[in-house]
Amino acid sequence: MRVVLLGAPGAGKGTQAAQLSQAFNIAQISTGDMLRQRVETGTEIGHRIRVLIDAGELVSDELIIDLIHERVREPDCIDG
């Protein structure tokens, strides 16, 4: 199953994603969460992301796709 939730900040995407994740026993993947986690690590990539976000710029599609590829390889994503 592939579900993509789109909407403005505060629209309830995270709430719905958590409920779907629990109901269907599938992983919840949030690009925002992934970016925040990288920033918290203090690594070079985390620093680059922080600079972009603080400047109000978008993180490149290439970087987001790389983060998603890494994430879907984690054990909790095996079933979806």
JSON list of C-alpha atoms in Angstrom, two decimals:
[
{"chain": "A", "resi": 1, "resn": "MET", "atom": "CA", "xyz": [0.00, 0.00, 0.00]},
{"chain": "A", "resi": 2, "resn": "ARG", "atom": "CA", "xyz": [1.26, 3.46, -0.87]},
{"chain": "A", "resi": 3, "resn": "VAL", "atom": "CA", "xyz": [-0.45, 6.46, 0.64]},
{"chain": "A", "resi": 4, "resn": "VAL", "atom": "CA", "xyz": [0.68, 10.03, 0.15]},
{"chain": "A", "resi": 5, "resn": "LEU", "atom": "CA", "xyz": [-0.86, 12.74, 2.28]},
{"chain": "A", "resi": 6, "resn": "LEU", "atom": "CA", "xyz": [-0.54, 16.30, 1.00]},
{"chain": "A", "resi": 7, "resn": "GLY", "atom": "CA", "xyz": [-1.70, 19.48, 2.62]},
{"chain": "A", "resi": 8, "resn": "ALA", "atom": "CA", "xyz": [-0.78, 22.74, 4.23]},
{"chain": "A", "resi": 9, "resn": "PRO", "atom": "CA", "xyz": [1.01, 22.86, 7.59]},
{"chain": "A", "resi": 10, "resn": "GLY", "atom": "CA", "xyz": [-1.45, 22.05, 10.34]},
{"chain": "A", "resi": 11, "resn": "ALA", "atom": "CA", "xyz": [-3.92, 20.32, 8.01]},
{"chain": "A", "resi": 12, "resn": "GLY", "atom": "CA", "xyz": [-3.68, 17.03, 9.91]},
{"chain": "A", "resi": 13, "resn": "LYS", "atom": "CA", "xyz": [-1.32, 15.04, 7.69]},
{"chain": "A", "resi": 14, "resn": "GLY", "atom": "CA", "xyz": [0.71, 13.82, 10.65]},
{"chain": "A", "resi": 15, "resn": "THR", "atom": "CA", "xyz": [-2.38, 12.87, 12.63]},
{"chain": "A", "resi": 16, "resn": "GLN", "atom": "CA", "xyz": [-3.84, 10.91, 9.73]},
{"chain": "A", "resi": 17, "resn": "ALA", "atom": "CA", "xyz": [-0.49, 9.29, 8.94]},
{"chain": "A", "resi": 18, "resn": "ALA", "atom": "CA", "xyz": [-0.08, 8.10, 12.53]},
{"chain": "A", "resi": 19, "resn": "GLN", "atom": "CA", "xyz": [-3.57, 6.58, 12.50]},
{"chain": "A", "resi": 20, "resn": "LEU", "atom": "CA", "xyz": [-3.01, 4.86, 9.15]},
{"chain": "A", "resi": 21, "resn": "SER", "atom": "CA", "xyz": [0.39, 3.61, 10.26]},
{"chain": "A", "resi": 22, "resn": "GLN", "atom": "CA", "xyz": [-1.09, 2.05, 13.37]},
{"chain": "A", "resi": 23, "resn": "ALA", "atom": "CA", "xyz": [-4.22, 0.68, 11.69]},
{"chain": "A", "resi": 24, "resn": "PHE", "atom": "CA", "xyz": [-2.35, -1.04, 8.84]},
{"chain": "A", "resi": 25, "resn": "ASN", "atom": "CA", "xyz": [0.93, -1.74, 10.66]},
{"chain": "A", "resi": 26, "resn": "ILE", "atom": "CA", "xyz": [2.97, 0.18, 8.10]},
{"chain": "A", "resi": 27, "resn": "ALA", "atom": "CA", "xyz": [5.79, 2.67, 8.52]},
{"chain": "A", "resi": 28, "resn": "GLN", "atom": "CA", "xyz": [5.14, 6.38, 8.61]},
{"chain": "A", "resi": 29, "resn": "ILE", "atom": "CA", "xyz": [7.64, 8.38, 6.56]},
{"chain": "A", "resi": 30, "resn": "SER", "atom": "CA", "xyz": [7.76, 12.12, 6.99]},
{"chain": "A", "resi": 31, "resn": "THR", "atom": "CA", "xyz": [10.28, 14.18, 5.03]},
{"chain": "A", "resi": 32, "resn": "GLY", "atom": "CA", "xyz": [9.94, 16.95, 7.60]},
{"chain": "A", "resi": 33, "resn": "ASP", "atom": "CA", "xyz": [10.84, 14.53, 10.40]},
{"chain": "A", "resi": 34, "resn": "MET", "atom": "CA", "xyz": [13.77, 13.20, 8.38]},
{"chain": "A", "resi": 35, "resn": "LEU", "atom": "CA", "xyz": [15.10, 16.73, 7.81]},
{"chain": "A", "resi": 36, "resn": "ARG", "atom": "CA", "xyz": [14.74, 17.64, 11.49]},
{"chain": "A", "resi": 37, "resn": "GLN", "atom": "CA", "xyz": [16.55, 14.45, 12.52]},
{"chain": "A", "resi": 38, "resn": "ARG", "atom": "CA", "xyz": [19.44, 15.24, 10.18]},
{"chain": "A", "resi": 39, "resn": "VAL", "atom": "CA", "xyz": [19.72, 18.78, 11.55]},
{"chain": "A", "resi": 40, "resn": "GLU", "atom": "CA", "xyz": [19.84, 17.39, 15.10]},
{"chain": "A", "resi": 41, "resn": "THR", "atom": "CA", "xyz": [22.75, 15.08, 14.24]},
{"chain": "A", "resi": 42, "resn": "GLY", "atom": "CA", "xyz": [25.09, 18.04, 13.79]},
{"chain": "A", "resi": 43, "resn": "THR", "atom": "CA", "xyz": [26.71, 16.41, 10.76]},
{"chain": "A", "resi": 44, "resn": "GLU", "atom": "CA", "xyz": [27.79, 18.35, 7.68]},
{"chain": "A", "resi": 45, "resn": "ILE", "atom": "CA", "xyz": [24.60, 17.41, 5.85]},
{"chain": "A", "resi": 46, "resn": "GLY", "atom": "CA", "xyz": [22.56, 18.43, 8.89]},
{"chain": "A", "resi": 47, "resn": "HIS", "atom": "CA", "xyz": [24.32, 21.79, 8.94]},
{"chain": "A", "resi": 48, "resn": "ARG", "atom": "CA", "xyz": [23.65, 22.31, 5.21]},
{"chain": "A", "resi": 49, "resn": "ILE", "atom": "CA", "xyz": [19.98, 21.52, 5.73]},
{"chain": "A", "resi": 50, "resn": "ARG", "atom": "CA", "xyz": [19.77, 23.94, 8.68]},
{"chain": "A", "resi": 51, "resn": "VAL", "atom": "CA", "xyz": [21.31, 26.74, 6.60]},
{"chain": "A", "resi": 52, "resn": "LEU", "atom": "CA", "xyz": [18.75, 26.19, 3.84]},
{"chain": "A", "resi": 53, "resn": "ILE", "atom": "CA", "xyz": [15.79, 26.00, 6.21]},
{"chain": "A", "resi": 54, "resn": "ASP", "atom": "CA", "xyz": [16.91, 29.04, 8.22]},
{"chain": "A", "resi": 55, "resn": "ALA", "atom": "CA", "xyz": [17.23, 30.99, 4.96]},
{"chain": "A", "resi": 56, "resn": "GLY", "atom": "CA", "xyz": [13.69, 29.98, 3.99]},
{"chain": "A", "resi": 57, "resn": "GLU", "atom": "CA", "xyz": [14.92, 28.00, 1.01]},
{"chain": "A", "resi": 58, "resn": "LEU", "atom": "CA", "xyz": [13.79, 24.59, -0.14]},
{"chain": "A", "resi": 59, "resn": "VAL", "atom": "CA", "xyz": [15.93, 21.50, 0.30]},
{"chain": "A", "resi": 60, "resn": "SER", "atom": "CA", "xyz": [16.77, 20.04, -3.11]},
{"chain": "A", "resi": 61, "resn": "ASP", "atom": "CA", "xyz": [14.71, 17.23, -4.57]},
{"chain": "A", "resi": 62, "resn": "GLU", "atom": "CA", "xyz": [17.91, 15.22, -4.94]},
{"chain": "A", "resi": 63, "resn": "LEU", "atom": "CA", "xyz": [18.61, 15.36, -1.21]},
{"chain": "A", "resi": 64, "resn": "ILE", "atom": "CA", "xyz": [15.01, 14.55, -0.29]},
{"chain": "A", "resi": 65, "resn": "ILE", "atom": "CA", "xyz": [15.02, 11.55, -2.64]},
{"chain": "A", "resi": 66, "resn": "ASP", "atom": "CA", "xyz": [18.30, 10.33, -1.13]},
{"chain": "A", "resi": 67, "resn": "LEU", "atom": "CA", "xyz": [16.81, 10.59, 2.37]},
{"chain": "A", "resi": 68, "resn": "ILE", "atom": "CA", "xyz": [13.70, 8.69, 1.29]},
{"chain": "A", "resi": 69, "resn": "HIS", "atom": "CA", "xyz": [15.80, 5.94, -0.32]},
{"chain": "A", "resi": 70, "resn": "GLU", "atom": "CA", "xyz": [17.72, 5.54, 2.93]},
{"chain": "A", "resi": 71, "resn": "ARG", "atom": "CA", "xyz": [14.52, 5.52, 4.97]},
{"chain": "A", "resi": 72, "resn": "VAL", "atom": "CA", "xyz": [12.70, 2.85, 2.95]},
{"chain": "A", "resi": 73, "resn": "ARG", "atom": "CA", "xyz": [15.65, 0.49, 3.45]},
{"chain": "A", "resi": 74, "resn": "GLU", "atom": "CA", "xyz": [15.10, 0.47, 7.22]},
{"chain": "A", "resi": 75, "resn": "PRO", "atom": "CA", "xyz": [13.60, -2.69, 8.76]},
{"chain": "A", "resi": 76, "resn": "ASP", "atom": "CA", "xyz": [10.25, -1.12, 9.69]},
{"chain": "A", "resi": 77, "resn": "CYS", "atom": "CA", "xyz": [9.58, -0.40, 6.00]},
{"chain": "A", "resi": 78, "resn": "ILE", "atom": "CA", "xyz": [9.79, -3.99, 4.83]},
{"chain": "A", "resi": 79, "resn": "ASP", "atom": "CA", "xyz": [6.02, -4.47, 4.85]},
{"chain": "A", "resi": 80, "resn": "GLY", "atom": "CA", "xyz": [5.20, -1.10, 3.40]}
]
